[in-house]
Coordinates of C-alpha atoms in Angstrom, one line a residue:
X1 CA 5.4 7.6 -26.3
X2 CA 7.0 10.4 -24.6
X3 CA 11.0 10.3 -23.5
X4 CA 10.0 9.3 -19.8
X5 CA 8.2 6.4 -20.9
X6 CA 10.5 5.1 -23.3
X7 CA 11.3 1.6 -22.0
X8 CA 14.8 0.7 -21.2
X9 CA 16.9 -0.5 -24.3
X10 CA 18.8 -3.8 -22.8
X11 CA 20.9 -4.2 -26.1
X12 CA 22.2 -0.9 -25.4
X13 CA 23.3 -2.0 -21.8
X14 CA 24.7 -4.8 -23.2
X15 CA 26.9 -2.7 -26.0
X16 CA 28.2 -1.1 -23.0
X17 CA 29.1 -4.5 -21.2
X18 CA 31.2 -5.5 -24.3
X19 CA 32.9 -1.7 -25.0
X20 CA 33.9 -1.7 -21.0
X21 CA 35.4 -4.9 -21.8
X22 CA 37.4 -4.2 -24.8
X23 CA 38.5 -1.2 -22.9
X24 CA 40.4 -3.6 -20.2
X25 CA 41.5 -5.9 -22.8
X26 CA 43.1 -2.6 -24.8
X27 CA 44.9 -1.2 -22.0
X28 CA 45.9 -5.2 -20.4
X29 CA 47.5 -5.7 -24.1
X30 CA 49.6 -2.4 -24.4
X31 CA 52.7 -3.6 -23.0
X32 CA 52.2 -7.0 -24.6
X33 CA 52.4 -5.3 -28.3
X34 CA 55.2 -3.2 -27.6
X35 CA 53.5 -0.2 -26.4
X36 CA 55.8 2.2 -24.1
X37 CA 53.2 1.9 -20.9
X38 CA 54.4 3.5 -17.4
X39 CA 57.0 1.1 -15.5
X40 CA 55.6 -2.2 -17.2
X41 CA 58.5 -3.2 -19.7
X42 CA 57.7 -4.0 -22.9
X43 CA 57.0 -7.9 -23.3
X44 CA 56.7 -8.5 -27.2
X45 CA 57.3 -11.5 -29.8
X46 CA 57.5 -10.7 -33.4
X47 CA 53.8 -12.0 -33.7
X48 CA 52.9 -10.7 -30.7
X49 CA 53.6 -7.1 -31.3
X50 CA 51.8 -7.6 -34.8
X51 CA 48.5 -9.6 -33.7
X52 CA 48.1 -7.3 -30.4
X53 CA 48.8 -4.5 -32.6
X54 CA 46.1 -4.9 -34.8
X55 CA 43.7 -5.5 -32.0
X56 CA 44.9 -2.0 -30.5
X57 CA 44.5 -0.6 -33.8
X58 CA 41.1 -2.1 -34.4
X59 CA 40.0 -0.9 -30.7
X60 CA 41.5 2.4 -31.0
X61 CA 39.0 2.6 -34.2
X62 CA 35.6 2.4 -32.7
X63 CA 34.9 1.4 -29.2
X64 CA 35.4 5.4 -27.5
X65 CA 33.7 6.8 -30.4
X66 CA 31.0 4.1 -29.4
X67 CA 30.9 5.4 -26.1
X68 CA 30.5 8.8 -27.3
X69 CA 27.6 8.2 -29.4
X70 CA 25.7 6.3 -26.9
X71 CA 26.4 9.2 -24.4
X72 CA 24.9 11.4 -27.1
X73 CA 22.1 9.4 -27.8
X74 CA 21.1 9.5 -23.9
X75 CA 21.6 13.5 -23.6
X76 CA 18.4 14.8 -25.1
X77 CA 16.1 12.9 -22.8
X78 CA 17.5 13.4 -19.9
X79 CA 17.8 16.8 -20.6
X80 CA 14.4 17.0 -21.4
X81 CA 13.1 15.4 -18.3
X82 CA 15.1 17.3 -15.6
X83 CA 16.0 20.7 -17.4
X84 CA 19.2 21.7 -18.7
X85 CA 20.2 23.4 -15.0
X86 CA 19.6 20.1 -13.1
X87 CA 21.1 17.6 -15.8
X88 CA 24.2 19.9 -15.5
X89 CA 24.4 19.3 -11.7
X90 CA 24.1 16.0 -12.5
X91 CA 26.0 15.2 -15.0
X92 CA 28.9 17.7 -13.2
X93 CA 28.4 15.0 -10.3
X94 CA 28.4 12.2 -12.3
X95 CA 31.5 12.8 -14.1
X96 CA 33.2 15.9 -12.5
X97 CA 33.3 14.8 -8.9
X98 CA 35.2 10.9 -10.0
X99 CA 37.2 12.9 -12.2
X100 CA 38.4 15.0 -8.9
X101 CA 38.6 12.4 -6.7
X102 CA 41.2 10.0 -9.6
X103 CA 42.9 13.8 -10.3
X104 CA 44.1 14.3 -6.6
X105 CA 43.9 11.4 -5.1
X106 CA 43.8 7.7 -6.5
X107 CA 45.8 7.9 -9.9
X108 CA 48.5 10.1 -7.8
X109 CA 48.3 7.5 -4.8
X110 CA 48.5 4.4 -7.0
X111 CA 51.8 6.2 -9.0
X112 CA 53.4 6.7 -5.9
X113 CA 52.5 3.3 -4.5
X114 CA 54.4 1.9 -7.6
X115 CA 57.1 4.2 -7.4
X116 CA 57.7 3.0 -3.9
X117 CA 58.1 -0.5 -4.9
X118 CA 60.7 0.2 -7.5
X119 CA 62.9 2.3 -6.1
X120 CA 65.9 2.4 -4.0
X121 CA 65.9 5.3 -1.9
X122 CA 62.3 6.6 -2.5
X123 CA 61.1 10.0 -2.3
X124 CA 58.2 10.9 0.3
X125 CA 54.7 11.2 -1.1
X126 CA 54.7 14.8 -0.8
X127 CA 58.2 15.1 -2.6
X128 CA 57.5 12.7 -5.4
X129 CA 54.1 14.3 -5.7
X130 CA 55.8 17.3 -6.3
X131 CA 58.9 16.6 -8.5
X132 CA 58.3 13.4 -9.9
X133 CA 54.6 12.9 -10.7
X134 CA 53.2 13.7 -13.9
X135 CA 49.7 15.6 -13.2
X136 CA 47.3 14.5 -15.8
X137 CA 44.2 13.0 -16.3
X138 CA 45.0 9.1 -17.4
X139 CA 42.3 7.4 -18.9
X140 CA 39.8 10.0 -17.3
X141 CA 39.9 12.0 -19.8
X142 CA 37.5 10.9 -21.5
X143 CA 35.5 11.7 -19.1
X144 CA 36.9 15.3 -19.3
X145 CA 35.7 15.1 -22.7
X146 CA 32.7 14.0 -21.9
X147 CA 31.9 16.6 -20.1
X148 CA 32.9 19.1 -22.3
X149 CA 31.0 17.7 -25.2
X150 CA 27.6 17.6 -22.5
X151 CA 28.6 21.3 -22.0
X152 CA 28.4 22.8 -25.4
X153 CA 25.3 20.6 -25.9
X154 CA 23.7 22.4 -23.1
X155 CA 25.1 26.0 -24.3
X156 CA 23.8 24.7 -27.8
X157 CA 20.6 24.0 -26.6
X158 CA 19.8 27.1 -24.9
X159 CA 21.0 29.5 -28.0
X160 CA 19.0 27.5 -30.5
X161 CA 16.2 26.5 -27.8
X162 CA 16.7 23.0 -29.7
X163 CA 13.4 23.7 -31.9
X164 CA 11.5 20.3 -32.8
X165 CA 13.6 18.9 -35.5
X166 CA 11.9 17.6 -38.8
X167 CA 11.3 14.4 -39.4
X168 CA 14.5 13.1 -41.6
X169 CA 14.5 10.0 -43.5
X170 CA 16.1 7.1 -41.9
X171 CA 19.8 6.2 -42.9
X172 CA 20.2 4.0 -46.0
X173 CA 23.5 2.0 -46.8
X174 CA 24.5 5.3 -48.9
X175 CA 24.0 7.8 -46.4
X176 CA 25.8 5.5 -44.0
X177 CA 28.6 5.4 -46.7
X178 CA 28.3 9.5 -47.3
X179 CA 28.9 9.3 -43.4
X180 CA 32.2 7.6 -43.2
X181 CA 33.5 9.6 -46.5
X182 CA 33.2 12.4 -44.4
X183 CA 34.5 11.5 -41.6
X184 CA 37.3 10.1 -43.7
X185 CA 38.0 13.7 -45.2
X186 CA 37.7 15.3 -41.8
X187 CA 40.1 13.1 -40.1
X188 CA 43.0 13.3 -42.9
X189 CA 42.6 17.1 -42.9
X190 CA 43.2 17.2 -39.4
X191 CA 45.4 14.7 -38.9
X192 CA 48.0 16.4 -41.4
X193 CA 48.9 19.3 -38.7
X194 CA 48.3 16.8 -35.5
X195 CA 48.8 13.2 -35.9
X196 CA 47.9 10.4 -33.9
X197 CA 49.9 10.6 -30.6
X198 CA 49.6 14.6 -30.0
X199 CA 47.2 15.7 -27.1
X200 CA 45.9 18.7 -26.7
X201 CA 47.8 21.3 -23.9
X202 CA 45.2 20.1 -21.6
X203 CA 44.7 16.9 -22.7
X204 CA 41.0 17.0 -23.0
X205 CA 41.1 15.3 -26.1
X206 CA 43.2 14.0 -28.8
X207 CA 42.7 15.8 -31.8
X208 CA 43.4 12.8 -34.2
X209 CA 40.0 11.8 -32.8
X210 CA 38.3 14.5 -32.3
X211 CA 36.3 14.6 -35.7
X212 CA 35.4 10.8 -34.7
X213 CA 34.1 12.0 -31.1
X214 CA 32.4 14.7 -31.7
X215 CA 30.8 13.6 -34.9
X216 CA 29.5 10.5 -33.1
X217 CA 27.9 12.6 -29.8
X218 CA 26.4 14.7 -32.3
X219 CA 25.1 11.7 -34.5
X220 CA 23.8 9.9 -30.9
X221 CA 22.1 13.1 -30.2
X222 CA 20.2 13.5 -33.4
X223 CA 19.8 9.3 -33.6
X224 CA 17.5 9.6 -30.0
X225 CA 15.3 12.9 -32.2
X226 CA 14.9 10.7 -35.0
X227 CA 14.5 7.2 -33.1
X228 CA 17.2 5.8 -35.9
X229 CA 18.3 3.6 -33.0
X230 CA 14.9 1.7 -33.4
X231 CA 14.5 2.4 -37.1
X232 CA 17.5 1.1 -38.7
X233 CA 16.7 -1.6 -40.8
X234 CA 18.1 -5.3 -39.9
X235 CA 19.3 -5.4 -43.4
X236 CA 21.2 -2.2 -43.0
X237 CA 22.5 -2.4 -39.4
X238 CA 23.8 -6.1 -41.4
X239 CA 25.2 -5.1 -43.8
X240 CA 27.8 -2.6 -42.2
X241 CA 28.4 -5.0 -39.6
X242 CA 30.0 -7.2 -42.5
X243 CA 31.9 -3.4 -43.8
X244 CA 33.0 -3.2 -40.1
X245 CA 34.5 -7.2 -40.0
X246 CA 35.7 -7.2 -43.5
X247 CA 37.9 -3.9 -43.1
X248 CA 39.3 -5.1 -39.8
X249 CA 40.5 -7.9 -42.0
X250 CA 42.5 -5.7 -44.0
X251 CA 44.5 -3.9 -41.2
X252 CA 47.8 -6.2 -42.0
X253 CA 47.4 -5.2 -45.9
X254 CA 47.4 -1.7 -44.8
X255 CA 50.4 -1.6 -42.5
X256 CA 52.3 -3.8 -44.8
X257 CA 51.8 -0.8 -46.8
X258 CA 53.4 1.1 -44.1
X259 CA 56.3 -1.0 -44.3
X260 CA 55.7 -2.1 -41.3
X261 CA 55.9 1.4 -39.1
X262 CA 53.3 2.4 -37.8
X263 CA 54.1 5.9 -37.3
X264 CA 54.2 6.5 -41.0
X265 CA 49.8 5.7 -40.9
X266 CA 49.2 8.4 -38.2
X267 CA 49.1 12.1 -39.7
X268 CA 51.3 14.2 -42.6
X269 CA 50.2 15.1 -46.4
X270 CA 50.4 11.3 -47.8
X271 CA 48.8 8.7 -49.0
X272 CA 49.4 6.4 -46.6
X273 CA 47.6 8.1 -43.8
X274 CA 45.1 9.0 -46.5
X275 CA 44.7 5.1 -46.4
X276 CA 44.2 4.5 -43.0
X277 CA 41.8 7.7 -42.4
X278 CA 39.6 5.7 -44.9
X279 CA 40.2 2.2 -42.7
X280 CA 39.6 3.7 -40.0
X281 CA 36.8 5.9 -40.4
X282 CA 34.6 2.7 -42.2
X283 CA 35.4 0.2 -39.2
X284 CA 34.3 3.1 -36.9
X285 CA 30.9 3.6 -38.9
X286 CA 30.8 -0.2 -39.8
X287 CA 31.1 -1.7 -36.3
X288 CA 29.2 1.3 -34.5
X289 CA 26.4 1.0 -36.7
X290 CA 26.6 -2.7 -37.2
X291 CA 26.9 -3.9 -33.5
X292 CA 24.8 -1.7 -32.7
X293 CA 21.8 -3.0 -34.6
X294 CA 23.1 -6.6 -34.6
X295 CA 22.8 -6.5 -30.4
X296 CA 19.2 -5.0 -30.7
X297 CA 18.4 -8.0 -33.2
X298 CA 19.9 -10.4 -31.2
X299 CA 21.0 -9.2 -27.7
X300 CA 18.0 -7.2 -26.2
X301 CA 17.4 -9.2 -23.0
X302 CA 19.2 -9.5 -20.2
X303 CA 19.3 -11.5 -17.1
X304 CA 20.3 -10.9 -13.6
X305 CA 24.3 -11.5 -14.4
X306 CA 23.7 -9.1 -17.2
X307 CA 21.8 -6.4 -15.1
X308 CA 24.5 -6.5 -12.5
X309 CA 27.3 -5.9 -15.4
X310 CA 25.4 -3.4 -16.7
X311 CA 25.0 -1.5 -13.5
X312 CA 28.9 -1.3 -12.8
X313 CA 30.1 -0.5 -16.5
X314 CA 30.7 3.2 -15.4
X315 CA 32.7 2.1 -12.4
X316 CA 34.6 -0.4 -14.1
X317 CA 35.6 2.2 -17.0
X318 CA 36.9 4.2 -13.7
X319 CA 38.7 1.8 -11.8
X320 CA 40.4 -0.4 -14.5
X321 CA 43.3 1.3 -15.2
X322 CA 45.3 0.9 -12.1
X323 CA 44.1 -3.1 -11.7
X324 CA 45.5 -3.8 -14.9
X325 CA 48.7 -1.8 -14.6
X326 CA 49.2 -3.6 -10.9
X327 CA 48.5 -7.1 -12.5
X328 CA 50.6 -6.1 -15.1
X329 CA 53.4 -5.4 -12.5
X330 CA 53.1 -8.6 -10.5
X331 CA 53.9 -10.4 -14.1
X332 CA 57.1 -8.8 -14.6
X333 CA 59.5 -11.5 -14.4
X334 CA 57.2 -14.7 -14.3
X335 CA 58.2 -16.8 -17.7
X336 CA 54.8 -17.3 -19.5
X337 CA 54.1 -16.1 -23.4
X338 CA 53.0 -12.5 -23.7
X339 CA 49.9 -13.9 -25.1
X340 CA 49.4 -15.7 -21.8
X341 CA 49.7 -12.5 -20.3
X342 CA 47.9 -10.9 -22.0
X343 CA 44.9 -12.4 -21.5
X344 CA 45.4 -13.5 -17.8
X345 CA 45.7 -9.6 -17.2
X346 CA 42.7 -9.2 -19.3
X347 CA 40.9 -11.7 -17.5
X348 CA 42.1 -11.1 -14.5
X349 CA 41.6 -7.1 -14.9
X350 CA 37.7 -7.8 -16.5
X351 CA 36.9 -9.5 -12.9
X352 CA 38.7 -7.3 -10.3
X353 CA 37.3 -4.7 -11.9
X354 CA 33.8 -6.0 -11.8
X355 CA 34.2 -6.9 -8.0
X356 CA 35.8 -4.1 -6.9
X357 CA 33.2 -1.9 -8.6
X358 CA 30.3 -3.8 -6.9
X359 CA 31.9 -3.4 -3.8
X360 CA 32.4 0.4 -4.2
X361 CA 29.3 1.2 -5.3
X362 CA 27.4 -0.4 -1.9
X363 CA 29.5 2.6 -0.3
X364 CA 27.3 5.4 1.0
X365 CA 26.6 7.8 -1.6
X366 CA 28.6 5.6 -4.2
X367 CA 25.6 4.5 -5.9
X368 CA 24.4 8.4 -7.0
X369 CA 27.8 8.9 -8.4
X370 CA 28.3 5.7 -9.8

């Protein structure tokens, strides 16, 4: 069958439902775990900050890289089907022209918007714009990344001509295991100049993760040569599913370890962030693998509720970040458990979100971009 009759993979649609969604929940929870985030103040209990933690840590783990690897894994055939010159164009329009659009004009609008609430004497637009606002990327840049990564793939192509690739064997437990050693070993080395935290001048992307990122477009991009997606075996796909769960499980061990400070897991020549490299890097290549194969198994339909989801995940991952920050905002104050917070801005956040995004993308032209 060739790549334009391939037929559409609903479990991979819904993977996407359920990273889009983790990705509200992560950024509804920050504040709620103790997380310096913009003008929300912090709102933590002792078990708050640990529990939400830990669900940050576990998120931070797996679920971009996810997106990465799925991204990679759709690449080839597109690129096969329209050409590397038109899947450029698209792909500039797909991601570059939203990534203009938050750049100049919603992230800066939305800042100053909650500037203006705040303050006393507020600046104009045009003088906070130009003394007082931070110009950067936000959450899009992953999308920068993205793009980047699609980039290089093209430039790849075109020197190598991307001859057909021999057939390779398809993944056993050990070469899964090889996988995440590496990627362990990778991600210590580089985190002992640039820890977790430090961006990149241009922030692109953070170099903590890059070996994570890139690793994972490249492996989506060989998966969709080999067909690895389909040829995984149940047993396997399983089995580091149960890797993934299991080493979420021993996060607290870990940052007990730490002695409870965090900072002291992210980067250096130690054996503590030797430890966490290796925790993170086999929940990474547990739960990618794992959900992955568990959702074909189990999750390859969907319905009309799920097709709708689906079709707005893009949209979602676009417009999230200032509904959760404003529901965040209109929560300052009100006396409720930061666990009730967070989830009624998660909730909250998961269905504006989803609405707003349906709305927008009924919008002339929306749709093509969107």
């Amino acid at each position: 069958m060739s790549s334009a009759e391939k037929p559409r993979l609903f479990f991979i649609d819904n993977v996407r439902i359920l990273l889009v969604i983790l990705v509200v929940s992560f950024h509804a929870g920050a504040p709620y775990a103790g997380v310096p985030w913009f003008m929300i103040p912090a709102e933590t209990t002792a078990l708050s900050e640990v529990v939400l933690g830990w669900f940050l840590t576990v998120c931070a783990a797996f679920f971009l890289g996810f997106f990465f690897m799925i991204s990679g894994y759709f690449s080839p055939g597109s690129c096969d089907r329209k050409g590397a010159t038109l899947f450029l164009k698209d792909r500039f329009v797909r991601l570059g022209i939203p990534l203009i659009v938050f750049y100049t004009a919603v992230m800066p609008l939305f800042r100053y918007g909650m500037y203006f609430l705040d303050a006393d004497d507020p600046l104009s637009l045009w003088e906070f714009l130009a003394s007082a606002y931070h110009w950067e990327p936000y959450h899009l840049w992953f999308i920068e990344a993205l793009l980047v990564f699609t980039v290089l793939y093209c430039v790849w192509r075109g020197l190598t001509k991307e001859t057909p690739q021999k057939q390779l064997r398809t993944p056993q437990n050990k070469d899964i295991f090889v996988a995440a050693v590496f990627l362990t070993v990778v991600t210590f080395v580089v985190r002992i100049w640039v820890p977790v935290g430090v961006w990149d001048p241009l922030k692109v992307v953070p170099p903590a993760y890059l070996p994570q990122f890139l690793g994972l477009f490249s492996a989506g991009i060989i998966s969709y040569r080999q067909n690895w997606v389909m040829k995984v075996s149940a047993s396997v796909g399983m089995m580091w599913l149960r890797i993934g769960l299991i080493t979420v499980l021993l996060f607290p061990v870990i940052y007990r370890m730490s002695g409870g400070e965090y900072s002291s897991l992210t980067g250096g020549f130690h054996w503590r962030p030797f430890i966490f490299a290796v925790w993170e890097a086999f929940v990474c290549i547990g739960l990618c693998v794992g959900v992955l194969i568990y959702f074909r198994e189990k999750v390859n339909l969907q319905g009309r509720l799920q097709r709708a989801l689906s079709a707005n995940v893009y949209a979602v991952y676009l417009i999230h970040f200032p509904v959760v920050i404003f529901v965040q905002y209109t929560l300052i104050g009100v006396m409720l458990h930061p666990f009730m917070k967070f989830l009624v801005v998660t909730m909250a956040g998961i269905l504006f979100s989803f609405l707003i995004s349906h709305f927008i993308r009924t919008l002339p032209f929306a749709e093509k971009i969107l």
